[in-house]
PDB file of C-alpha atoms in Angstrom:
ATOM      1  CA  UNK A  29     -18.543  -4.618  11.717  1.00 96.00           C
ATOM      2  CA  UNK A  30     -16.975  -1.904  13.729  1.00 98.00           C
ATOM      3  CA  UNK A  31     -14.301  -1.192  11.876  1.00 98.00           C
ATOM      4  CA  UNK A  32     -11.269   1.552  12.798  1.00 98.00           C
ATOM      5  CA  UNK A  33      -9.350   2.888  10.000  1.00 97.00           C
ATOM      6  CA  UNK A  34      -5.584   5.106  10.056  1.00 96.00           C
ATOM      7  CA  UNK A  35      -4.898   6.583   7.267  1.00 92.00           C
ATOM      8  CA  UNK A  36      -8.105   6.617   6.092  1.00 88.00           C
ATOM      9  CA  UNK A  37      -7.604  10.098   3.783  1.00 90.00           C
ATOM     10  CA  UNK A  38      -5.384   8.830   1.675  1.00 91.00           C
ATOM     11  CA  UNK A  39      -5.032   7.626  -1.919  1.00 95.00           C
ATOM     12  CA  UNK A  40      -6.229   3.978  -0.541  1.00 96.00           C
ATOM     13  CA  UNK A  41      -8.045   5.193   2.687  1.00 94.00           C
ATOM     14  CA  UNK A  42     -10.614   7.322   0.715  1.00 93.00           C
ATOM     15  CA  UNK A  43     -12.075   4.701  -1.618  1.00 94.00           C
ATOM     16  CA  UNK A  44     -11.817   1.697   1.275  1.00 96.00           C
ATOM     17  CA  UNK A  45     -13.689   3.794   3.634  1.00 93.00           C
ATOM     18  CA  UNK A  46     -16.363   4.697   1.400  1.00 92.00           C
ATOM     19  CA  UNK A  47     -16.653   1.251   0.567  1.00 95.00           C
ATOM     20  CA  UNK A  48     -16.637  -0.456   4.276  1.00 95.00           C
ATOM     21  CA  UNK A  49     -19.619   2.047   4.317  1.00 92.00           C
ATOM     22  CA  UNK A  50     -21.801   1.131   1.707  1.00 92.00           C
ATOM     23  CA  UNK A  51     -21.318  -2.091   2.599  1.00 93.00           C
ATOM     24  CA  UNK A  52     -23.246  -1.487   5.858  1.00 93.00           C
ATOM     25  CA  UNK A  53     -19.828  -1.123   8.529  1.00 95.00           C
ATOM     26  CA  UNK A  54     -18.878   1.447  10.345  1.00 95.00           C
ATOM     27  CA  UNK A  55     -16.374   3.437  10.341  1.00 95.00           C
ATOM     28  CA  UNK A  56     -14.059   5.149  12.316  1.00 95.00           C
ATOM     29  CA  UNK A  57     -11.285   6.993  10.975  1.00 94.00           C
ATOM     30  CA  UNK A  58      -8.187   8.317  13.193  1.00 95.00           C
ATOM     31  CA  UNK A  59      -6.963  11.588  11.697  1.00 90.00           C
ATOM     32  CA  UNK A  60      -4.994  14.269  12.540  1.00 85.00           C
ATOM     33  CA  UNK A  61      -7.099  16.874  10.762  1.00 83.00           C
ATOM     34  CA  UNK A  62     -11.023  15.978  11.978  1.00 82.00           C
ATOM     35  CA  UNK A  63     -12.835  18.791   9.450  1.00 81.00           C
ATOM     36  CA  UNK A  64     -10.817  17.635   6.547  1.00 80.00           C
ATOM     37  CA  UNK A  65     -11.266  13.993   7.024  1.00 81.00           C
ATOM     38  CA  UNK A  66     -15.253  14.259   6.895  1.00 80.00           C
ATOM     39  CA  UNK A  67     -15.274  16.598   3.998  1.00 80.00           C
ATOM     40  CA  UNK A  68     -13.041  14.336   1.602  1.00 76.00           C
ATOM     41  CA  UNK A  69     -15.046  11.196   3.325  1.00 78.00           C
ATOM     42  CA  UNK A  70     -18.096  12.194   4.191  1.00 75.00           C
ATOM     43  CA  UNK A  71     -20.579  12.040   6.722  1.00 76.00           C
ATOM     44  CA  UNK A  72     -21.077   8.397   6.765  1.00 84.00           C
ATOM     45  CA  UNK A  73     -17.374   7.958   8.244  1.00 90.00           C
ATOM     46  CA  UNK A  74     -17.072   8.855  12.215  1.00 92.00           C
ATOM     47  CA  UNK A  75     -14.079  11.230  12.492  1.00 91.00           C
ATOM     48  CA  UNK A  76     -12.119  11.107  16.051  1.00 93.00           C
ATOM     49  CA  UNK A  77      -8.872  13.232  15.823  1.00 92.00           C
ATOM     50  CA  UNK A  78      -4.898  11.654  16.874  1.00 92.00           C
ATOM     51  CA  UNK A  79      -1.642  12.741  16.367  1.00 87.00           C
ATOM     52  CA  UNK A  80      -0.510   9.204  16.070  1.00 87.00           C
ATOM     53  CA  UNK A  81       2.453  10.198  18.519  1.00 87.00           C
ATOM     54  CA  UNK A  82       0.644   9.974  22.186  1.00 89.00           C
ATOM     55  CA  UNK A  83      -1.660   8.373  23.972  1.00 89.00           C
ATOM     56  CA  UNK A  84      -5.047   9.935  24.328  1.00 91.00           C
ATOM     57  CA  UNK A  85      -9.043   9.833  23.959  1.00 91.00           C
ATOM     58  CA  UNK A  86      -8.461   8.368  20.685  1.00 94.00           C
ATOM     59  CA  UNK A  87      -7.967   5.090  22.108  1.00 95.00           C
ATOM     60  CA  UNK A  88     -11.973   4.682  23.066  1.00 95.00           C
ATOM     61  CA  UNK A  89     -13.096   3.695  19.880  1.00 96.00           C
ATOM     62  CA  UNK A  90     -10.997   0.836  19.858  1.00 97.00           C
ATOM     63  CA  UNK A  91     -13.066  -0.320  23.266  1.00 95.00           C
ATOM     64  CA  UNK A  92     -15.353  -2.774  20.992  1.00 93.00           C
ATOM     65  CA  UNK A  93     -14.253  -2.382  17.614  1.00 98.00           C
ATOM     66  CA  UNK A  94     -14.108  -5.565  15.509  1.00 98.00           C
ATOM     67  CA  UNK A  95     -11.378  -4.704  13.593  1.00 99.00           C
ATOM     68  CA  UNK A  96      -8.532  -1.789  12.413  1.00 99.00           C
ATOM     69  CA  UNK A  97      -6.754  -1.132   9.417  1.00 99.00           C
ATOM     70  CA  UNK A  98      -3.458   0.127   9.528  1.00 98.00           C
ATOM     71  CA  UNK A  99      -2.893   2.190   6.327  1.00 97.00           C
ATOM     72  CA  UNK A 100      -0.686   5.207   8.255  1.00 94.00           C
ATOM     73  CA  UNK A 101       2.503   6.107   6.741  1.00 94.00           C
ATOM     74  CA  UNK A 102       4.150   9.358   4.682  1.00 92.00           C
ATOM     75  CA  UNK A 103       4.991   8.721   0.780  1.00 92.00           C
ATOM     76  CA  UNK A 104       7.347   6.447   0.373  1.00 91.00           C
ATOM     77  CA  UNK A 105       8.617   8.110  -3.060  1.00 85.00           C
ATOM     78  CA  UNK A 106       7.882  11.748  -2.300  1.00 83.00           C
ATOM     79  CA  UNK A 107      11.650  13.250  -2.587  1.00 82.00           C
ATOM     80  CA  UNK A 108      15.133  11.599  -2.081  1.00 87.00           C
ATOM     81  CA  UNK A 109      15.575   9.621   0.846  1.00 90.00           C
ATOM     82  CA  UNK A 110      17.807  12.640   3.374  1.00 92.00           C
ATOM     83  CA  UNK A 111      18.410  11.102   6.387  1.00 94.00           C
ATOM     84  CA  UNK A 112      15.610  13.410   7.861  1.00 95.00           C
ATOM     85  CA  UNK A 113      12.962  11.612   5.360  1.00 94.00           C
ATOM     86  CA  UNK A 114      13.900   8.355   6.700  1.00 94.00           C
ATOM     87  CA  UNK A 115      12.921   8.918   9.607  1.00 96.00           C
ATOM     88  CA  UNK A 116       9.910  10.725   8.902  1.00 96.00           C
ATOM     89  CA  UNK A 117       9.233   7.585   6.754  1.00 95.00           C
ATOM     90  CA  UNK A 118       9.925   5.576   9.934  1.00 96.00           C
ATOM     91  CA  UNK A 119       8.238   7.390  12.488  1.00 95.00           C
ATOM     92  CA  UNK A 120       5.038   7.647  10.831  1.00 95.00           C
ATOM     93  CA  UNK A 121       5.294   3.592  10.153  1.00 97.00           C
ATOM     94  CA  UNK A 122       6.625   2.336  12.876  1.00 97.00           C
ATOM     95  CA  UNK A 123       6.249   4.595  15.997  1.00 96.00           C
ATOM     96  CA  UNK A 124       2.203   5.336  14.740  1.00 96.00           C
ATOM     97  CA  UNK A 125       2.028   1.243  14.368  1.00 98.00           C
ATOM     98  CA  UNK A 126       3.573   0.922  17.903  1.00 97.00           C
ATOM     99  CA  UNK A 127       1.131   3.392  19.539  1.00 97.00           C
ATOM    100  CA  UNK A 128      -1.707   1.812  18.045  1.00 98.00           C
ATOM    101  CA  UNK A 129      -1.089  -1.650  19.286  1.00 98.00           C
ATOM    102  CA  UNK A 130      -0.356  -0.517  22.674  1.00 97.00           C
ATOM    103  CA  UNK A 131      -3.616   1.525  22.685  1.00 97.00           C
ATOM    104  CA  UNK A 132      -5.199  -2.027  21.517  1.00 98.00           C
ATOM    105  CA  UNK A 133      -3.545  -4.008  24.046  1.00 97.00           C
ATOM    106  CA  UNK A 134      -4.983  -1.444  26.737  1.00 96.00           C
ATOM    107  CA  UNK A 135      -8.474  -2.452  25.683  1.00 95.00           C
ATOM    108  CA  UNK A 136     -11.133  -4.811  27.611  1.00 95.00           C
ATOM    109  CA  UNK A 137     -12.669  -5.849  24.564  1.00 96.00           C
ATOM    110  CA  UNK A 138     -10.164  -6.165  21.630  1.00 96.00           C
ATOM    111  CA  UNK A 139     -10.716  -5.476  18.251  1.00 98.00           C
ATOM    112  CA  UNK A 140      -9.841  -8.852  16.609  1.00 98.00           C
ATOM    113  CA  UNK A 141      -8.765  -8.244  13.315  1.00 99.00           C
ATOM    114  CA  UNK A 142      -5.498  -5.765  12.425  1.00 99.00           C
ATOM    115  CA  UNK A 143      -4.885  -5.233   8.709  1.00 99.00           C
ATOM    116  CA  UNK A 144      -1.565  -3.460   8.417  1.00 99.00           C
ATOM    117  CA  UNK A 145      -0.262  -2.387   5.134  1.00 98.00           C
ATOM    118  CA  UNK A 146       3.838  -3.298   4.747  1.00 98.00           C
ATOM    119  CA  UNK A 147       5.304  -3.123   1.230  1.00 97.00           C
ATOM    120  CA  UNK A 148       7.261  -5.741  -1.056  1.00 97.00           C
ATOM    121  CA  UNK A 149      10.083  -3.567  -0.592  1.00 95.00           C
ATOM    122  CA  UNK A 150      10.557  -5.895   2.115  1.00 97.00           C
ATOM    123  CA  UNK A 151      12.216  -8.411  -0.750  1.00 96.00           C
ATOM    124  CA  UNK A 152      14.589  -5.503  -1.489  1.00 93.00           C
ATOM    125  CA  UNK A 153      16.591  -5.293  -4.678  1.00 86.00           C
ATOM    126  CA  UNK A 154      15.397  -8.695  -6.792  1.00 81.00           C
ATOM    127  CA  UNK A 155      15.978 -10.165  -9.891  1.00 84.00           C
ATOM    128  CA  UNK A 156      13.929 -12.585 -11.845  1.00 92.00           C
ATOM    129  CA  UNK A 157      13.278 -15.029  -9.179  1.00 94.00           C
ATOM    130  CA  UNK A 158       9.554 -15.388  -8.734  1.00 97.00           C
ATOM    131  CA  UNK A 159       9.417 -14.022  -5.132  1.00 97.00           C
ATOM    132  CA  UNK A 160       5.908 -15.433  -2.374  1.00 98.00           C
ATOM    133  CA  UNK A 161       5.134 -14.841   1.010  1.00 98.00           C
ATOM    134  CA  UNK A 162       7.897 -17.058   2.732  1.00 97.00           C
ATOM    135  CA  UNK A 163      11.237 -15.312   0.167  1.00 97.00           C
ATOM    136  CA  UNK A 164      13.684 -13.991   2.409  1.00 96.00           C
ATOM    137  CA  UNK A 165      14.132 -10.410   3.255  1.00 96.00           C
ATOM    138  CA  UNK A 166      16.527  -8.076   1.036  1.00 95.00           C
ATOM    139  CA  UNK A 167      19.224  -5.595   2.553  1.00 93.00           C
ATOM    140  CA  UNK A 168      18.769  -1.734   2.529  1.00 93.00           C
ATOM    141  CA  UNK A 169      16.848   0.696   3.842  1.00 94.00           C
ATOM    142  CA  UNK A 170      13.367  -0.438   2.623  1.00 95.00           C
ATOM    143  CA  UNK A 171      13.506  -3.756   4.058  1.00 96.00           C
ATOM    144  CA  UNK A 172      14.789  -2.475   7.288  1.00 97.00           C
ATOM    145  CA  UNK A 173      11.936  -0.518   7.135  1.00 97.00           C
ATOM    146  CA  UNK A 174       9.388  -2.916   6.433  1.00 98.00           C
ATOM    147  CA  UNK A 175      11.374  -5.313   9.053  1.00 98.00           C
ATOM    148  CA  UNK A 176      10.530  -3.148  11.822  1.00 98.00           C
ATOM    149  CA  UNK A 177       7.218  -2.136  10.754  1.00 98.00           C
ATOM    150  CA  UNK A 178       5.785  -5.517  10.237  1.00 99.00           C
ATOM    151  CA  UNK A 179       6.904  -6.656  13.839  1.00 99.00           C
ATOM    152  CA  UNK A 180       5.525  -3.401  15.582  1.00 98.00           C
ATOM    153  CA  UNK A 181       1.935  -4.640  13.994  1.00 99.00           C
ATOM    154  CA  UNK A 182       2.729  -8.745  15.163  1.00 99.00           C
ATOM    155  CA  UNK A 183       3.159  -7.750  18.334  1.00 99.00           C
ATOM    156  CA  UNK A 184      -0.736  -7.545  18.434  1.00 98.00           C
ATOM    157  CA  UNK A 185      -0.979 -11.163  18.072  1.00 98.00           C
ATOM    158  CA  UNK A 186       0.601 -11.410  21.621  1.00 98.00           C
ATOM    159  CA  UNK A 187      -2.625 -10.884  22.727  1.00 97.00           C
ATOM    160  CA  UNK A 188      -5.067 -12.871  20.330  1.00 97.00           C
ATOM    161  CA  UNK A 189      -5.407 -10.317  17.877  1.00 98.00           C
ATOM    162  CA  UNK A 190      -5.471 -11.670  14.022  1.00 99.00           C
ATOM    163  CA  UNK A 191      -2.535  -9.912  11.842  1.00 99.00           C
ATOM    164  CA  UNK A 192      -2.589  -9.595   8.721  1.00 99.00           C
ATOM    165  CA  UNK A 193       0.387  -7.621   6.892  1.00 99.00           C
ATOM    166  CA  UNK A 194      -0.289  -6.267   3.281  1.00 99.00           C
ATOM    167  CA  UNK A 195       3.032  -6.127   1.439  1.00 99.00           C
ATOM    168  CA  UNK A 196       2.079  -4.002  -1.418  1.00 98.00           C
ATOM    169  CA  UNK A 197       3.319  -3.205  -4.556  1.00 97.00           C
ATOM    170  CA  UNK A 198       2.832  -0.355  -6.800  1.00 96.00           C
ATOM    171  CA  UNK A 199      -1.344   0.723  -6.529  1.00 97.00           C
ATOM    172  CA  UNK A 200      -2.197   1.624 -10.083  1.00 97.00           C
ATOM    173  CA  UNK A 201      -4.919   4.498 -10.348  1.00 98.00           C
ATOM    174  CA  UNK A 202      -5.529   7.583 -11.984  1.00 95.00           C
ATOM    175  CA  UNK A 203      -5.990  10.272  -8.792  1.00 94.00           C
ATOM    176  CA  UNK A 204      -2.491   9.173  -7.261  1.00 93.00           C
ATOM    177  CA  UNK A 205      -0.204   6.414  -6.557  1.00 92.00           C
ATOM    178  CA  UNK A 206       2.685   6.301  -9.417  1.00 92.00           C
ATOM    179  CA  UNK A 207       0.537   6.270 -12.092  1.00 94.00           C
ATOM    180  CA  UNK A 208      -0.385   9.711 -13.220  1.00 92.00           C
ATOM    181  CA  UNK A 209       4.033  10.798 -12.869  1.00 90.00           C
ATOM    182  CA  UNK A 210       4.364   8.005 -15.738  1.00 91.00           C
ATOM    183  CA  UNK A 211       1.118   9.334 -17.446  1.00 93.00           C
ATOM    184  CA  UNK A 212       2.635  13.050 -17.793  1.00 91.00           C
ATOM    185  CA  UNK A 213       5.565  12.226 -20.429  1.00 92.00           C
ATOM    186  CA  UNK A 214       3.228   9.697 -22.023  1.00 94.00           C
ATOM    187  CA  UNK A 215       0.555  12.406 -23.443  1.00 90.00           C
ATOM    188  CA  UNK A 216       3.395  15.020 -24.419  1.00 92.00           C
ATOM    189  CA  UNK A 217       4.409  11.632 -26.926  1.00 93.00           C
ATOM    190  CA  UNK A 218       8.059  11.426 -24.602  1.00 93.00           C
ATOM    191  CA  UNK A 219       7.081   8.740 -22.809  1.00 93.00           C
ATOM    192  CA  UNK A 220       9.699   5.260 -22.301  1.00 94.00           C
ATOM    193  CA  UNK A 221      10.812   2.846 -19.508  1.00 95.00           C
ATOM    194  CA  UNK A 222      13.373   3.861 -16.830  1.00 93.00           C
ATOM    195  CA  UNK A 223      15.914   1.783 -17.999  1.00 94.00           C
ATOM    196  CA  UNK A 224      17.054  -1.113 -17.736  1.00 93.00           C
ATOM    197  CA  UNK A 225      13.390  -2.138 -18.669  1.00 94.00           C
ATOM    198  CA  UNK A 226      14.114  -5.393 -17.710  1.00 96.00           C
ATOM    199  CA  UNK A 227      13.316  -4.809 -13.998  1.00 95.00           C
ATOM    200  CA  UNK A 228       9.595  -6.457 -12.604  1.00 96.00           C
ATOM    201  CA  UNK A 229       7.206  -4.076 -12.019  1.00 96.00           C
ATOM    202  CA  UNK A 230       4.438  -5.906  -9.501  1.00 97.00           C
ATOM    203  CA  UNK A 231       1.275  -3.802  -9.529  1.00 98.00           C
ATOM    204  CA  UNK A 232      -1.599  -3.963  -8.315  1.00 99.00           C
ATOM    205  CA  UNK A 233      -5.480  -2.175  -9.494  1.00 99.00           C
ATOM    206  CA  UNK A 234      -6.861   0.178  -6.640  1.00 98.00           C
ATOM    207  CA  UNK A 235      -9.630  -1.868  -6.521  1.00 98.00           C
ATOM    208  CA  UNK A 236      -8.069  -5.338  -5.843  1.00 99.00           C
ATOM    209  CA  UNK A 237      -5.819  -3.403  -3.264  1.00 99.00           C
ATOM    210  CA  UNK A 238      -9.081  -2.348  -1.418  1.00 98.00           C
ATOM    211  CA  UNK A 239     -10.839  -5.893  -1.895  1.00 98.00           C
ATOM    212  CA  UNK A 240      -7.632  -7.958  -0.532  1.00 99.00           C
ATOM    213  CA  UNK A 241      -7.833  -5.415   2.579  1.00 99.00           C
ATOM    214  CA  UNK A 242     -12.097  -6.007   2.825  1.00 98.00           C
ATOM    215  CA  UNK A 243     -11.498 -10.336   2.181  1.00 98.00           C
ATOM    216  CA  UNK A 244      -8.462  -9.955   4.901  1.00 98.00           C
ATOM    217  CA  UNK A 245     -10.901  -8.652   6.936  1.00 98.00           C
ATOM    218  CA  UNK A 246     -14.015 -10.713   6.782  1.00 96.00           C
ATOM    219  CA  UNK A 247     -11.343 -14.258   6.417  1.00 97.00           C
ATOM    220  CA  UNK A 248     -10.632 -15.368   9.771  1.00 97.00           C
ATOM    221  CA  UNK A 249      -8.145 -18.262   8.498  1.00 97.00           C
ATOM    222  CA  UNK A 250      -6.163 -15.395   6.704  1.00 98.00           C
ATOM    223  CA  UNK A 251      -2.979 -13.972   8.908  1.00 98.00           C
ATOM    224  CA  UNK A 252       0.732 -13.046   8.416  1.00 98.00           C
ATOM    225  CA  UNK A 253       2.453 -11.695   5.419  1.00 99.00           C
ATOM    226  CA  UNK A 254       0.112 -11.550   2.208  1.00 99.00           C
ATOM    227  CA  UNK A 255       1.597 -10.185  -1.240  1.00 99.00           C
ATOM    228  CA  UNK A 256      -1.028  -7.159  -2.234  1.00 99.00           C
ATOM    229  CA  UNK A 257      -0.082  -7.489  -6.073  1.00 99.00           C
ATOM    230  CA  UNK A 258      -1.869  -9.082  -9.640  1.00 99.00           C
ATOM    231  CA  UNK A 259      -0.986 -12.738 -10.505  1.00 98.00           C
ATOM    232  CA  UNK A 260       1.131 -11.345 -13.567  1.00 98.00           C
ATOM    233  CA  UNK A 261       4.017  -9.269 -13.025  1.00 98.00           C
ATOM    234  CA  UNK A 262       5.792  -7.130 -15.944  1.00 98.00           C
ATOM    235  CA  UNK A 263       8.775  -5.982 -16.837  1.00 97.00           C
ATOM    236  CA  UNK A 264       9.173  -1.971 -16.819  1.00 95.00           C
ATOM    237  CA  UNK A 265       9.869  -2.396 -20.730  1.00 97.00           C
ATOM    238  CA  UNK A 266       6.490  -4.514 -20.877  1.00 98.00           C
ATOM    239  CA  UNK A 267       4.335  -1.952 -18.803  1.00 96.00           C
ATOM    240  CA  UNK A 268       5.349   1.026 -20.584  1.00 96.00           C
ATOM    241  CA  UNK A 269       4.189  -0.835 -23.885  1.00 97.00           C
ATOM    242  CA  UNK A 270       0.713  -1.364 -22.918  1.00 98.00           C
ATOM    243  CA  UNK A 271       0.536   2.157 -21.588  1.00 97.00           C
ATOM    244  CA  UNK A 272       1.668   3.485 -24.505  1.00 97.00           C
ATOM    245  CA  UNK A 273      -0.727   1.145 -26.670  1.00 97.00           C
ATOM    246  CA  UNK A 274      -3.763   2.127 -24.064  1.00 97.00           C
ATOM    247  CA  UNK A 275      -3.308   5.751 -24.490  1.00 96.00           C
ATOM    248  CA  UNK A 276      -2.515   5.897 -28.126  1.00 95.00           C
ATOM    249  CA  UNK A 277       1.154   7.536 -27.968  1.00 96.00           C
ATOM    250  CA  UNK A 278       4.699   6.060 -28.961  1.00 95.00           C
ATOM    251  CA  UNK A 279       7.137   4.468 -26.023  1.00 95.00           C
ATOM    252  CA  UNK A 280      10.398   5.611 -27.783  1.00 93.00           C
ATOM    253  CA  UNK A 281      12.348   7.878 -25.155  1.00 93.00           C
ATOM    254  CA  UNK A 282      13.611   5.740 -22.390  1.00 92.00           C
ATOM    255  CA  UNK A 283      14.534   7.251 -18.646  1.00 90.00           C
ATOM    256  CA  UNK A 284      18.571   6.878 -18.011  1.00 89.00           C
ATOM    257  CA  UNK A 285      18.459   5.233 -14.782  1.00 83.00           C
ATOM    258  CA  UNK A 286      22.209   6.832 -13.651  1.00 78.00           C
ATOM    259  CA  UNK A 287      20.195   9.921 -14.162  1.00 77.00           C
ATOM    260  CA  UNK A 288      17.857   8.920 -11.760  1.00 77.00           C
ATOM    261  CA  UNK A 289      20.258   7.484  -8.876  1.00 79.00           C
ATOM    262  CA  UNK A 290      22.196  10.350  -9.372  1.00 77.00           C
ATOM    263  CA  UNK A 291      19.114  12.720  -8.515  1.00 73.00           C
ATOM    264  CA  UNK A 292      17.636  10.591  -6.069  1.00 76.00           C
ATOM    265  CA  UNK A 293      20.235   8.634  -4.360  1.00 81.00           C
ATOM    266  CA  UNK A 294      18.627   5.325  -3.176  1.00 81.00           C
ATOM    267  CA  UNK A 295      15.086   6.061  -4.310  1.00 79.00           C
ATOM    268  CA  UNK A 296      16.677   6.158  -7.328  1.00 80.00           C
ATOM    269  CA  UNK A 297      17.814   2.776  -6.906  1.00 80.00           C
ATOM    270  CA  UNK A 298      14.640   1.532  -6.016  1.00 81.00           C
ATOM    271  CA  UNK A 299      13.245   2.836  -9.099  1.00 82.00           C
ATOM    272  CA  UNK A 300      15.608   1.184 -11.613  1.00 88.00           C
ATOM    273  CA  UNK A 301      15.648  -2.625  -9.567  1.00 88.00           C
ATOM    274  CA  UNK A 302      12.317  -4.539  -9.234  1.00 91.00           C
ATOM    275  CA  UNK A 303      10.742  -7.547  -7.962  1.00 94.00           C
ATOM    276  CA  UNK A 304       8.879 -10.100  -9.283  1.00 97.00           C
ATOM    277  CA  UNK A 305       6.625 -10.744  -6.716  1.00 98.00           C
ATOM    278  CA  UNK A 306       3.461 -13.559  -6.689  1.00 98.00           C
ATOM    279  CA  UNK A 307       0.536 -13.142  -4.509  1.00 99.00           C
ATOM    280  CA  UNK A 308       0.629 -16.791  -3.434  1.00 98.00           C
ATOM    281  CA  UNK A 309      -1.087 -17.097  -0.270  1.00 98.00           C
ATOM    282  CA  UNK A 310      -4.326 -14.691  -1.951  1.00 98.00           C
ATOM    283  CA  UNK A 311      -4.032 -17.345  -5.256  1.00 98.00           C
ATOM    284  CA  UNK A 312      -3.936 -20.277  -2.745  1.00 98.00           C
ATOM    285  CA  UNK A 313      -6.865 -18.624  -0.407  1.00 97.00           C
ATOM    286  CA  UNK A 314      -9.410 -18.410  -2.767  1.00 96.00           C
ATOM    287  CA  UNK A 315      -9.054 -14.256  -3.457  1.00 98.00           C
ATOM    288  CA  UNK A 316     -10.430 -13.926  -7.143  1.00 98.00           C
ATOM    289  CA  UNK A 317      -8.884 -10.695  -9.270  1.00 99.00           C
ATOM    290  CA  UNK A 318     -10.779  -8.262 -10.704  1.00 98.00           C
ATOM    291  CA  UNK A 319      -7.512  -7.358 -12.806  1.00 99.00           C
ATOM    292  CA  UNK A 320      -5.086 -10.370 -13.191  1.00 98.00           C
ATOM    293  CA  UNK A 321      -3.694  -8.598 -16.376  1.00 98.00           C
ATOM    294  CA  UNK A 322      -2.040  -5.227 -16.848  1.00 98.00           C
ATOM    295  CA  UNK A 323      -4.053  -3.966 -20.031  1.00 98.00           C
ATOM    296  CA  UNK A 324      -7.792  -4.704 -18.479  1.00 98.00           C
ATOM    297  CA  UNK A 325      -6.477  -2.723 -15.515  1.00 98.00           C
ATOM    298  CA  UNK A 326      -4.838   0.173 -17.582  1.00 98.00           C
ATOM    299  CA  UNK A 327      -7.960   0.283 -19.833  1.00 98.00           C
ATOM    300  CA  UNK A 328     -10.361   0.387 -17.114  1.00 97.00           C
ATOM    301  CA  UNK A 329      -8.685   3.515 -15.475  1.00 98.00           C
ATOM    302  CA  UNK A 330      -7.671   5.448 -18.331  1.00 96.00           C
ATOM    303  CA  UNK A 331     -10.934   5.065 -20.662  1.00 90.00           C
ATOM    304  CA  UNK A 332     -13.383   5.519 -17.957  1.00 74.00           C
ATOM    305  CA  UNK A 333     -16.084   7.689 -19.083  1.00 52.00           C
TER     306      UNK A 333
END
């Protein structure tokens, strides 16, 4: 397949688009910085520069494509949440998701395939309901958010495109994500749960991330909202346990979570709520786990070599 790719130098964009490669697809990545996007991917990856703001000769190498995944968007927990990075998170979502589609609609031969990554921060706050594809959207920022940038990326079915929306949870791997913050206090033996520790924590290996996006894109009868987490969800109390038993060290010294919604307003919030979210429609699909459970997947990134 011809396969066009946003976001594609990223913590997830690196590893998919090496892998859409040695698979035998090409790929064409949409950055904004050309040189560095073939040095961290290579020259197996085609690398045609946007701003994802305007309109432009970017928008030929959708003419044919087969399919594009949407994985543009600035760090969602990079610093508090100022009114000037919401919109930065929201511009880079939702105005770079509405440009794209346009460009696609603007095309004599479609790609017909969209993978667009969302979030489950679309639930919002939960609790311990056991939360699938059809639960109802939460209040807040996040799912206001995920609201608007879910329906800039539907608006591509209009036109006969196939949409599939990745609400993903928290992408467990050792060269980014979340992971290697919790790691830090861990290996100076001060590492605990952000309290309450009763909170879900829905995860999800880097490598099942980047297969659900590669079986979204080769399963035509897959569309709509699909839950990009493991089958089994922990608490925060239960995670930090098996990362502490993984790596050898003690989980004694818990996070105060005032402290942390003090210092970070709502991220702060985000951090000490959770969901307990189910991959349902993957489950029911046929998608088969490489990691279903959270100590394979821990072991597997932190013991490797």
């Amino acid at each position: 397949m011809q396969i066009v790719v946003t976001g594609g130098t990223g913590f997830i964009g690196r590893p998919l688009c090496a892998s859409l490669c040695q698979e035998g697809h090409r790929v064409t990545l949409l950055t904004r910085r050309r040189e560095e996007a073939l040095r961290v991917c290579g020259s197996t990856v085609t690398a045609v520069e946007w701003n994802g703001r305007e309109a432009g000769a970017w928008e030929r190498c959708l003419e044919g494509a087969d399919a594009v995944v949407n994985l543009a968007g600035a760090p969602i927990a990079d610093g508090r949440w100022t009114n000037a990075r919401k919109r930065v998170l929201a511009e880079s979502r939702v105005l770079t998701t509405r440009l794209l589609v346009e460009a696609m609609s603007r095309r004599t031969s479609k790609p017909r395939t969209l993978v667009s990554a969302s979030g489950i921060g679309y639930y919002g706050a939960g609790d311990d309901r056991v939360l699938d594809e059809g639960a109802a959207r939460g209040r807040g920022f996040l799912p206001d958010l995920c609201l608007a940038w879910e329906a800039e990326a539907l608006r591509a079915a209009e036109f006969g495109v196939r949409v599939v929306l990745l609400r993903t949870g928290m992408v467990l791997e050792q060269d980014g994500g979340a992971l290697p913050k919790m790691l830090l206090p861990f290996q100076f033996f001060a590492g605990g749960p952000i309290m309450p520790g009763t909170q879900w924590v829905s995860w999800i290996h880097r490598r099942d991330h980047i297969g659900l996006i590669q079986w979204a894109l080769t399963t035509p009868s897959i569309s709509g909202p699909v839950n990009a987490v493991a089958p089994e969800p922990v608490t925060m109390n239960r995670f930090c346990n098996v990362l502490a038993q993984v790596l050898h060290r003690p989980s004694w010294l818990p996070v105060p979570g005032f402290a942390l919604r003090m210092a970070l307003g709502e991220l702060g919030t985000l951090m000490t709520t959770g969901q307990r979210v189910n991959p349902a429609k993957a489950l029911s699909m046929g998608y088969v786990f490489h990691y279903p459970k959270l100590e394979p997947a821990l072991q597997a990134i932190l013991t490797k070599g």
